PDB file of C-alpha atoms in Angstrom:
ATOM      1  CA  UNK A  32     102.922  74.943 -20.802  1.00  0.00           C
ATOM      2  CA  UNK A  33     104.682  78.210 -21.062  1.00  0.00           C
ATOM      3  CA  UNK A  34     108.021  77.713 -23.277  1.00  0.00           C
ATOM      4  CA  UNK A  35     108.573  81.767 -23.803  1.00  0.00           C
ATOM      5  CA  UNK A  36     111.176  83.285 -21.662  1.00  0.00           C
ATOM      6  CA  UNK A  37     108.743  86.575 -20.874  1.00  0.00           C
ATOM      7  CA  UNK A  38     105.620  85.232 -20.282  1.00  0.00           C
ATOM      8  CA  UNK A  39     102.091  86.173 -21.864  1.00  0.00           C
ATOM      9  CA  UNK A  40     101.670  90.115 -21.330  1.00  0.00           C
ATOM     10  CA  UNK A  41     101.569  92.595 -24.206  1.00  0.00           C
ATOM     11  CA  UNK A  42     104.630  94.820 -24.907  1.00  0.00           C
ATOM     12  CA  UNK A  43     103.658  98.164 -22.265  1.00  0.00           C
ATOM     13  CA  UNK A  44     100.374  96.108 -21.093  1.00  0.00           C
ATOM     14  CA  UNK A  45     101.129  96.888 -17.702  1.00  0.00           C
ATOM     15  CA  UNK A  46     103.866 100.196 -17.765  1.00  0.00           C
ATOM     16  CA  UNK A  47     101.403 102.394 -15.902  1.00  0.00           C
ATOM     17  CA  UNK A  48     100.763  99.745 -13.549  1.00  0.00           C
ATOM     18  CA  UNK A  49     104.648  99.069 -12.560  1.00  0.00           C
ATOM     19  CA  UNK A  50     104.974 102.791 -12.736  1.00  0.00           C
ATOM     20  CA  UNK A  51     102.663 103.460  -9.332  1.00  0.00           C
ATOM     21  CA  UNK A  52     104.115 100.183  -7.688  1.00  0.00           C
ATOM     22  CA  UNK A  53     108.013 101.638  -8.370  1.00  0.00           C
ATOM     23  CA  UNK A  54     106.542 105.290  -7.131  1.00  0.00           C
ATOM     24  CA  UNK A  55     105.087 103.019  -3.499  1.00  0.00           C
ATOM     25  CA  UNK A  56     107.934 101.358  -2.681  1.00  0.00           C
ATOM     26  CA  UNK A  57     110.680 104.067  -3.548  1.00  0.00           C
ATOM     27  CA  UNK A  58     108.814 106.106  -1.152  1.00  0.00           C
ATOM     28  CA  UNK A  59     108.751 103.400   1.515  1.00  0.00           C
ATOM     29  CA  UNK A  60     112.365 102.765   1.212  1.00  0.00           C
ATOM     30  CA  UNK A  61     113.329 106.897   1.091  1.00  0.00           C
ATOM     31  CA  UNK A  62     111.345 106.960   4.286  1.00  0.00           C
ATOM     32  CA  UNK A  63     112.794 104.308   6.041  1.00  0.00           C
ATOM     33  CA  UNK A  64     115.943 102.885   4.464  1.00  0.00           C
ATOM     34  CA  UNK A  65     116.872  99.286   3.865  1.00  0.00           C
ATOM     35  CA  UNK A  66     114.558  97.703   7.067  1.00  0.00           C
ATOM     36  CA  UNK A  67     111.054  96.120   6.854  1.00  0.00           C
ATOM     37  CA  UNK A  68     109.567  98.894   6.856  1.00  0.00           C
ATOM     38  CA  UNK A  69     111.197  99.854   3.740  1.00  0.00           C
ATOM     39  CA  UNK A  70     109.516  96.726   1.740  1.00  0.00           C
ATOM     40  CA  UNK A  71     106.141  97.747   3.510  1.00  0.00           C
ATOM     41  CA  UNK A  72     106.698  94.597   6.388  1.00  0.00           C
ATOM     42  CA  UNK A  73     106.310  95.382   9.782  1.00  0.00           C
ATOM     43  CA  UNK A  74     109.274  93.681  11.201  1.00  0.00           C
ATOM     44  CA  UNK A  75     112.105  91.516  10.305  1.00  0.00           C
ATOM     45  CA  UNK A  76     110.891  88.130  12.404  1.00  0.00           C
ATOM     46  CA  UNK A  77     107.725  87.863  10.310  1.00  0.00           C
ATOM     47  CA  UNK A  78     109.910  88.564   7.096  1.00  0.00           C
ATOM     48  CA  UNK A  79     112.129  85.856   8.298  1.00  0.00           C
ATOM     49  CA  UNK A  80     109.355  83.649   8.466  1.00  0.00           C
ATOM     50  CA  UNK A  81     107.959  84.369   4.934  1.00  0.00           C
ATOM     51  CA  UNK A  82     111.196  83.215   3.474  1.00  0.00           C
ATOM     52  CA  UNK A  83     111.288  80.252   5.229  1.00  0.00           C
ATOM     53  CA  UNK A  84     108.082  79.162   3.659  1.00  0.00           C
ATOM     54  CA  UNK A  85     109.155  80.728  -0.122  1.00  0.00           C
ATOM     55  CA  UNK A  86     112.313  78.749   0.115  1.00  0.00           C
ATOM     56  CA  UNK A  87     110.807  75.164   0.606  1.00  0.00           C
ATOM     57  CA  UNK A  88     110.390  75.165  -2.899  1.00  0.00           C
ATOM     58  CA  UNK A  89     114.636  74.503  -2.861  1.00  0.00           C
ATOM     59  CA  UNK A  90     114.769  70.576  -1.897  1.00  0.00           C
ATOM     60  CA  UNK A  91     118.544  69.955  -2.408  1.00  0.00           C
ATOM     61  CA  UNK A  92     121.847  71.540  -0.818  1.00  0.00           C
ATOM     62  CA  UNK A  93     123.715  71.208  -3.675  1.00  0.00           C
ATOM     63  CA  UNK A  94     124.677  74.318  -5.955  1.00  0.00           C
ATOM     64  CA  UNK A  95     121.650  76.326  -7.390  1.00  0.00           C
ATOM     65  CA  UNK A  96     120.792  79.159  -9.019  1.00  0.00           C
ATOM     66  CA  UNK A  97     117.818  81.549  -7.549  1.00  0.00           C
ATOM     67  CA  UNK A  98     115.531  84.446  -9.232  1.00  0.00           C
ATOM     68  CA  UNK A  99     114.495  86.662  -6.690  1.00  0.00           C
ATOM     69  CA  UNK A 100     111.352  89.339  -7.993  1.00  0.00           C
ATOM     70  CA  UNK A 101     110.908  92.361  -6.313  1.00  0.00           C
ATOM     71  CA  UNK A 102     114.019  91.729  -4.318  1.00  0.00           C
ATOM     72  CA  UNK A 103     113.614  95.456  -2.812  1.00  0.00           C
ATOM     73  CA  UNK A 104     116.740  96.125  -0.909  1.00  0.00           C
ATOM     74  CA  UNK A 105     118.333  92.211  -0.676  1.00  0.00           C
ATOM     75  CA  UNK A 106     116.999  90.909   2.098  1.00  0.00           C
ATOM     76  CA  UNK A 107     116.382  87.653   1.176  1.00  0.00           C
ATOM     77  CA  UNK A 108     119.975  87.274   0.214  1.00  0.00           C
ATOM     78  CA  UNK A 109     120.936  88.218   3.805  1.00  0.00           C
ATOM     79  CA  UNK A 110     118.564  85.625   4.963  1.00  0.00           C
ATOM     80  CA  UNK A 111     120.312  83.339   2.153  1.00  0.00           C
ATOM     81  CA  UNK A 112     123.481  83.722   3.347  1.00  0.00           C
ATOM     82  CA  UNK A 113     122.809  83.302   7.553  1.00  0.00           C
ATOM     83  CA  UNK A 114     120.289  80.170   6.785  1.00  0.00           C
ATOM     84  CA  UNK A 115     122.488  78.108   4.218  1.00  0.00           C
ATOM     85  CA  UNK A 116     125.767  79.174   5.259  1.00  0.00           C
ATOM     86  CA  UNK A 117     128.880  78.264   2.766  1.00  0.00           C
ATOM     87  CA  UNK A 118     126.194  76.398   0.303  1.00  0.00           C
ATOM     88  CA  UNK A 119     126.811  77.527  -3.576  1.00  0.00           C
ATOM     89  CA  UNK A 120     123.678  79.576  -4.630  1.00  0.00           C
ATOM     90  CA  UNK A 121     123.878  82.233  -7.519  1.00  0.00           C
ATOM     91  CA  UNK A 122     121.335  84.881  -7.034  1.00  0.00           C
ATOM     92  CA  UNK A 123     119.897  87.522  -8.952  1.00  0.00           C
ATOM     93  CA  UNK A 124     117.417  90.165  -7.536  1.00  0.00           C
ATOM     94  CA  UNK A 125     115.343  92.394  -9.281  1.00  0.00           C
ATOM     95  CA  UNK A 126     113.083  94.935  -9.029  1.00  0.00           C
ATOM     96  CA  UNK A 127     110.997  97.926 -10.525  1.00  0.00           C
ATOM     97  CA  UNK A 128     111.930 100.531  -8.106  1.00  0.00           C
ATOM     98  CA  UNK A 129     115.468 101.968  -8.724  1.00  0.00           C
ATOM     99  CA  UNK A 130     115.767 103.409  -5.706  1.00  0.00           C
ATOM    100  CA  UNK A 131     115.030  99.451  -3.727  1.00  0.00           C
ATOM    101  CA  UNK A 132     117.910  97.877  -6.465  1.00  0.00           C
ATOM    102  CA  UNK A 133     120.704 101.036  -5.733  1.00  0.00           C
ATOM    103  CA  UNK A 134     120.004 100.313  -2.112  1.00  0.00           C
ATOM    104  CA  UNK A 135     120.419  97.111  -2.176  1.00  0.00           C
ATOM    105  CA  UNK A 136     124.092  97.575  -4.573  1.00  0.00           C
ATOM    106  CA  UNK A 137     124.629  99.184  -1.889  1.00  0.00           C
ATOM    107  CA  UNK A 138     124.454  96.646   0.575  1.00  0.00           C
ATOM    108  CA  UNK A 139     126.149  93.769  -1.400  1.00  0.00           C
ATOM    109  CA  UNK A 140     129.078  95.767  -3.508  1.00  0.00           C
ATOM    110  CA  UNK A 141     131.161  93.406  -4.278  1.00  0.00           C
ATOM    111  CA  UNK A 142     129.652  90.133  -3.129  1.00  0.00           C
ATOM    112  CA  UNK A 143     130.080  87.609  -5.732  1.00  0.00           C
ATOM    113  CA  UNK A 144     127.838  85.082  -7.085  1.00  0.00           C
ATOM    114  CA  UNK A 145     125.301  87.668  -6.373  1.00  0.00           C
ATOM    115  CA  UNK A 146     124.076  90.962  -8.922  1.00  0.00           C
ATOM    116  CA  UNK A 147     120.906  93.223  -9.147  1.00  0.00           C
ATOM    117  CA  UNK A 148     119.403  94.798 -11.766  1.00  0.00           C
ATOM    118  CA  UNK A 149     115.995  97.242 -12.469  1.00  0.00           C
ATOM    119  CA  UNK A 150     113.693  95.191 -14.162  1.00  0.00           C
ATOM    120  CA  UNK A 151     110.376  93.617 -14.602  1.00  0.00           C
ATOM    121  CA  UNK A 152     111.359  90.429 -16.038  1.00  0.00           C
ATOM    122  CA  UNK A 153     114.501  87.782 -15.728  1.00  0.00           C
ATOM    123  CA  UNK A 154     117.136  87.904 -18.452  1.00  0.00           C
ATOM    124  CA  UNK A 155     117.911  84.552 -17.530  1.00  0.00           C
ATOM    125  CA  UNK A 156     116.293  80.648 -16.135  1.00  0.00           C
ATOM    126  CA  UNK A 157     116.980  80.174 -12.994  1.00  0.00           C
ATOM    127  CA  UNK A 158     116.593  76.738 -10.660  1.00  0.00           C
ATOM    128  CA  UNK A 159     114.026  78.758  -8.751  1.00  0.00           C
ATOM    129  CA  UNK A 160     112.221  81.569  -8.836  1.00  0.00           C
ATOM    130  CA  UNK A 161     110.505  83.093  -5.826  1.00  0.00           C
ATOM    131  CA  UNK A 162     108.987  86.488  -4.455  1.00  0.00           C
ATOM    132  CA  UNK A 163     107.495  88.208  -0.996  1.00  0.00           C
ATOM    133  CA  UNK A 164     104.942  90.199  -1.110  1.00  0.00           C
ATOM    134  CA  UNK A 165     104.497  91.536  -4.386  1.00  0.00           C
ATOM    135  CA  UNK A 166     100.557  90.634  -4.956  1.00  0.00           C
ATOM    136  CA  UNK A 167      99.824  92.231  -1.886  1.00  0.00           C
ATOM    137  CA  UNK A 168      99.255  96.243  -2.607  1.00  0.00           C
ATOM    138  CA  UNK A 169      97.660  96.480  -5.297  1.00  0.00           C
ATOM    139  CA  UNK A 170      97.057 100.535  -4.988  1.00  0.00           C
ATOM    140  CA  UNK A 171      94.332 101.718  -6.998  1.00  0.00           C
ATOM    141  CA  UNK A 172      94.115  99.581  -9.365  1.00  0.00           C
ATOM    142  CA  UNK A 173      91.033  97.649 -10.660  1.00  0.00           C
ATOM    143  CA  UNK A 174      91.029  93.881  -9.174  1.00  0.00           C
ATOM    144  CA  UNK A 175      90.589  92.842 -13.063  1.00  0.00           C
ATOM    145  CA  UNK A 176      93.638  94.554 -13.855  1.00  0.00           C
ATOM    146  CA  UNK A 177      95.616  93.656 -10.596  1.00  0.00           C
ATOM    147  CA  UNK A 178      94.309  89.913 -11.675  1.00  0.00           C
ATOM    148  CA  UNK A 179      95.640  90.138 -15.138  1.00  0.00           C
ATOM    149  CA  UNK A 180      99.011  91.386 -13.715  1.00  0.00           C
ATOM    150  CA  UNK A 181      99.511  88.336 -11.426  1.00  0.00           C
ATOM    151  CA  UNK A 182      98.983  85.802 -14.153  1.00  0.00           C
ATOM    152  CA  UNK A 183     101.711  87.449 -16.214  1.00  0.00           C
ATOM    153  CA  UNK A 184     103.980  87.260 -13.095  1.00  0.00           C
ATOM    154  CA  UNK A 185     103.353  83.529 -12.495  1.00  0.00           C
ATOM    155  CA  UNK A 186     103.502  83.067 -15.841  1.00  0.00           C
ATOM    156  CA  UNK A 187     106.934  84.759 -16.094  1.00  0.00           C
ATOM    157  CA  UNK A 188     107.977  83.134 -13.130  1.00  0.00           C
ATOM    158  CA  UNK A 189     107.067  79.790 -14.811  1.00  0.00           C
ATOM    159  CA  UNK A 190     109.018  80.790 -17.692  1.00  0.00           C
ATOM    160  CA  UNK A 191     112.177  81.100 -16.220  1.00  0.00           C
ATOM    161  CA  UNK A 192     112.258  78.399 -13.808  1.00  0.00           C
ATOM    162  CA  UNK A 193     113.808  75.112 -14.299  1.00  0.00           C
ATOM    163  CA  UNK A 194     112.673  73.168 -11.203  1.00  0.00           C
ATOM    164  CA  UNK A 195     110.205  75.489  -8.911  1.00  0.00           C
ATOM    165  CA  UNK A 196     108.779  78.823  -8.293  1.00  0.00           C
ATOM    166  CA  UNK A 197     107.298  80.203  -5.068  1.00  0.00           C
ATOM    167  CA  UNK A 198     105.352  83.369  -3.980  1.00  0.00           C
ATOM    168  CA  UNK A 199     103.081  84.210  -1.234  1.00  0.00           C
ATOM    169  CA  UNK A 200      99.728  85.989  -0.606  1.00  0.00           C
ATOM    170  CA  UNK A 201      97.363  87.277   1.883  1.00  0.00           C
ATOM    171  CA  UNK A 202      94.713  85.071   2.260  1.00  0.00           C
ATOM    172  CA  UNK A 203      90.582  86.112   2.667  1.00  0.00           C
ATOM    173  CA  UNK A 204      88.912  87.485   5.723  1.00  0.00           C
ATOM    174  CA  UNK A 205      86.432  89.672   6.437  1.00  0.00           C
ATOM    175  CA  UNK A 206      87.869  92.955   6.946  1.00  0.00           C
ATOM    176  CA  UNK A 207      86.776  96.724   7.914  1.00  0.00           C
ATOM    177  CA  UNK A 208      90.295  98.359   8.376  1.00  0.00           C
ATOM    178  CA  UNK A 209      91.119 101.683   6.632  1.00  0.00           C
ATOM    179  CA  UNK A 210      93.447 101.124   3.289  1.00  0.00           C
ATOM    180  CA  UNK A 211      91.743  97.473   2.539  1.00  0.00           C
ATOM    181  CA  UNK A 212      90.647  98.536  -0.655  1.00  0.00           C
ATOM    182  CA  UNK A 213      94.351  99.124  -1.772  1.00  0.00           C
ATOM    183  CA  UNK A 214      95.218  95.289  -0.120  1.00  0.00           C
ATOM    184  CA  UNK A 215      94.614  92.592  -2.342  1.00  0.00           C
ATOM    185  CA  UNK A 216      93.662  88.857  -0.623  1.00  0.00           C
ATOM    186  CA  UNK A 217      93.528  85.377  -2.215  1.00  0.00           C
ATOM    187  CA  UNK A 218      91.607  82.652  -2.249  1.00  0.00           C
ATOM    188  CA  UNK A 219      94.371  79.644  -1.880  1.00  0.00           C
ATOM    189  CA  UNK A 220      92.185  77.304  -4.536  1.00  0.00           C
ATOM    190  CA  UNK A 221      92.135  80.501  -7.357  1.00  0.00           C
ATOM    191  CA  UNK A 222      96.200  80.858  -7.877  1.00  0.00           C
ATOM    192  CA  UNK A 223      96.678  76.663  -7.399  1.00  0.00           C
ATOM    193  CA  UNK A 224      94.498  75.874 -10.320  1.00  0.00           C
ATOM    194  CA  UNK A 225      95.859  78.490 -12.384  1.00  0.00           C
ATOM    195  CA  UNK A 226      99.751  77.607 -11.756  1.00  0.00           C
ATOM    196  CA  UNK A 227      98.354  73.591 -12.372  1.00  0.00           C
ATOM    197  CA  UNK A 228      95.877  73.859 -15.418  1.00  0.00           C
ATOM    198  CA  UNK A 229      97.037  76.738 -16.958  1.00  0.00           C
ATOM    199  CA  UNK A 230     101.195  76.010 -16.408  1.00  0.00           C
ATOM    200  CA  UNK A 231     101.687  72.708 -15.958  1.00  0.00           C
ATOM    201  CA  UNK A 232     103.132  73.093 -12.488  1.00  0.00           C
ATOM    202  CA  UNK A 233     102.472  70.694  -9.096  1.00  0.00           C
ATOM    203  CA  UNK A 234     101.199  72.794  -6.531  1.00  0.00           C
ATOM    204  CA  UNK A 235     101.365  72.962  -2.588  1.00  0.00           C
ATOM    205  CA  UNK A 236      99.872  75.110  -0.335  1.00  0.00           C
ATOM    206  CA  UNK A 237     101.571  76.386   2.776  1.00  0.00           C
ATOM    207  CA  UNK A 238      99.418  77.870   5.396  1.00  0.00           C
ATOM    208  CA  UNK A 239      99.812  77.178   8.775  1.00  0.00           C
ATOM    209  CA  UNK A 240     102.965  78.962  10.277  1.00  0.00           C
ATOM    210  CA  UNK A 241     100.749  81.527  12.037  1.00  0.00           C
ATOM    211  CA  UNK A 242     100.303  84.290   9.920  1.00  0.00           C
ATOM    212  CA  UNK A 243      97.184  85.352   8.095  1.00  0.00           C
ATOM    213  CA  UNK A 244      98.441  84.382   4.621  1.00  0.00           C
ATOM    214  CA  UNK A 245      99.478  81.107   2.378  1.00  0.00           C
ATOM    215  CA  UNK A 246     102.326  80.374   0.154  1.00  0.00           C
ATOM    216  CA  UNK A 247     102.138  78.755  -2.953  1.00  0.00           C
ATOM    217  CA  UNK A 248     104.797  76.161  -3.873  1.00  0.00           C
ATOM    218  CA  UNK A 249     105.367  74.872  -7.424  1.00  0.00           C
ATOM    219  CA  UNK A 250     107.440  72.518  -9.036  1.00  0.00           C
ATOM    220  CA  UNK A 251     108.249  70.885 -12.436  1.00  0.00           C
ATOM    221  CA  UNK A 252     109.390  67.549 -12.498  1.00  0.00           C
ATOM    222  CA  UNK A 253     110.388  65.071 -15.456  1.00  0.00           C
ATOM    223  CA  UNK A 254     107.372  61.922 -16.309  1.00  0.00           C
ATOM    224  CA  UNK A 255     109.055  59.782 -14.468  1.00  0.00           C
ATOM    225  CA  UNK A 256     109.699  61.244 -11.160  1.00  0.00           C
ATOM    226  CA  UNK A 257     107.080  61.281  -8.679  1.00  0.00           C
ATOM    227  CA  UNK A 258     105.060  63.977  -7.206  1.00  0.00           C
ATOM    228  CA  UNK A 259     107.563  66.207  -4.929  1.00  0.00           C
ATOM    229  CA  UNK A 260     106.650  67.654  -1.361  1.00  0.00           C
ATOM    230  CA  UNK A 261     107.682  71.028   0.390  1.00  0.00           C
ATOM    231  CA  UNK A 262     110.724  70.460   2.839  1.00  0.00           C
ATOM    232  CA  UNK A 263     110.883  70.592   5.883  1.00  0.00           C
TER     233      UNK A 263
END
């Protein structure tokens, strides 16, 4: 099981990589601003939905703190706020496009309990860690390379979670559309037996809430607690 705070990836292994994913999304957000369509979602009901599903991994209402990677302009925390309303959660967002974390300063100067911050990787462990979206455009880049990139997330995101992470992806399906070749899609089975055999974490999968996509769930949980299930 992973015990370093940073995960597996070599010093710069992946610069170039983040580098074309920051130029994407700073574009999408100079085009259209702090909205869905800024994060590359179509509109703010399906978003709404996602983050229902990434934040089943949270099974208690008492105080917590929560990771949020790529946190573009702070949506999530918006969502945070309207379904948990008065509840204690701490929340840090980050993410490798400056433009997506000034935006989203922006939008939440001066709330506390709540800070953002340019970067590829934590500073600190969280209760959860969780993020929307980020496997899905994978650009150019080789699927071995786009592979190797998502272990080093979930193995980050591992790292610096004390009780659960969470993060979603398009599923399979045959396909013809323009652009697919820049769209990556998983197969549920691949990403569950690498978060369980490879980090030590207990895995659901979320899939039926309509969309063409899955969430993966994973927890920690001390010898002698039993297995945990997704809320509700």
């Amino acid at each position: 099981m992973p015990d370093a705070l940073y995960g597996t990836d070599q010093p710069g292994q992946f610069t170039a990589l983040h580098a074309e994913i920051a130029r994407h999304y700073t574009g999408k957000v100079v085009a259209h601003g702090p909205t869905p369509l800024g994060v590359d979602w179509s509109c703010m009901p399906t978003q709404h939905l996602r983050f229902v599903q990434l934040l089943k991994v949270r099974e208690a209402t008492s105080p917590c703190t929560i990771n949020d990677l790529g946190c573009g302009y702070g949506a999530l925390l918006s969502f945070i706020g309207q379904r948990f309303p008065g509840q204690d959660i701490d929340y840090l967002g980050i993410d490798i496009s400056q433009a997506m974390v000034d935006a989203a300063r922006r939008q939440w100067d001066g709330r506390e309990g709540a800070r953002f911050e340019t970067a590829s990787e934590f500073d600190r462990v969280a209760d959860y860690t969780v993020a929307s979206g980020i496997f899905n455009v994978k650009l150019d880049q080789p699927e071995d390379a786009w592979i190797a990139h998502i272990q080093a997330t979930l193995t980050h995101m591992r790292a610096v979670s004390r009780l659960g992470y969470a993060v979603n992806f398009l599923t399979q399906q045959p396909s013809t559309s323009r652009g697919e070749r820049e769209i990556y899609r998983a197969d549920p089975g691949l990403w569950r037996s690498f978060c369980e055999d490879v980090l030590g974490s207990q895995v659901i999968i979320l899939s039926d809430y309509g969309m063409r996509e899955h969430t993966l769930i994973a927890r920690m949980y001390q010898a002698s607690e039993g297995p945990q299930s997704a809320a509700s």
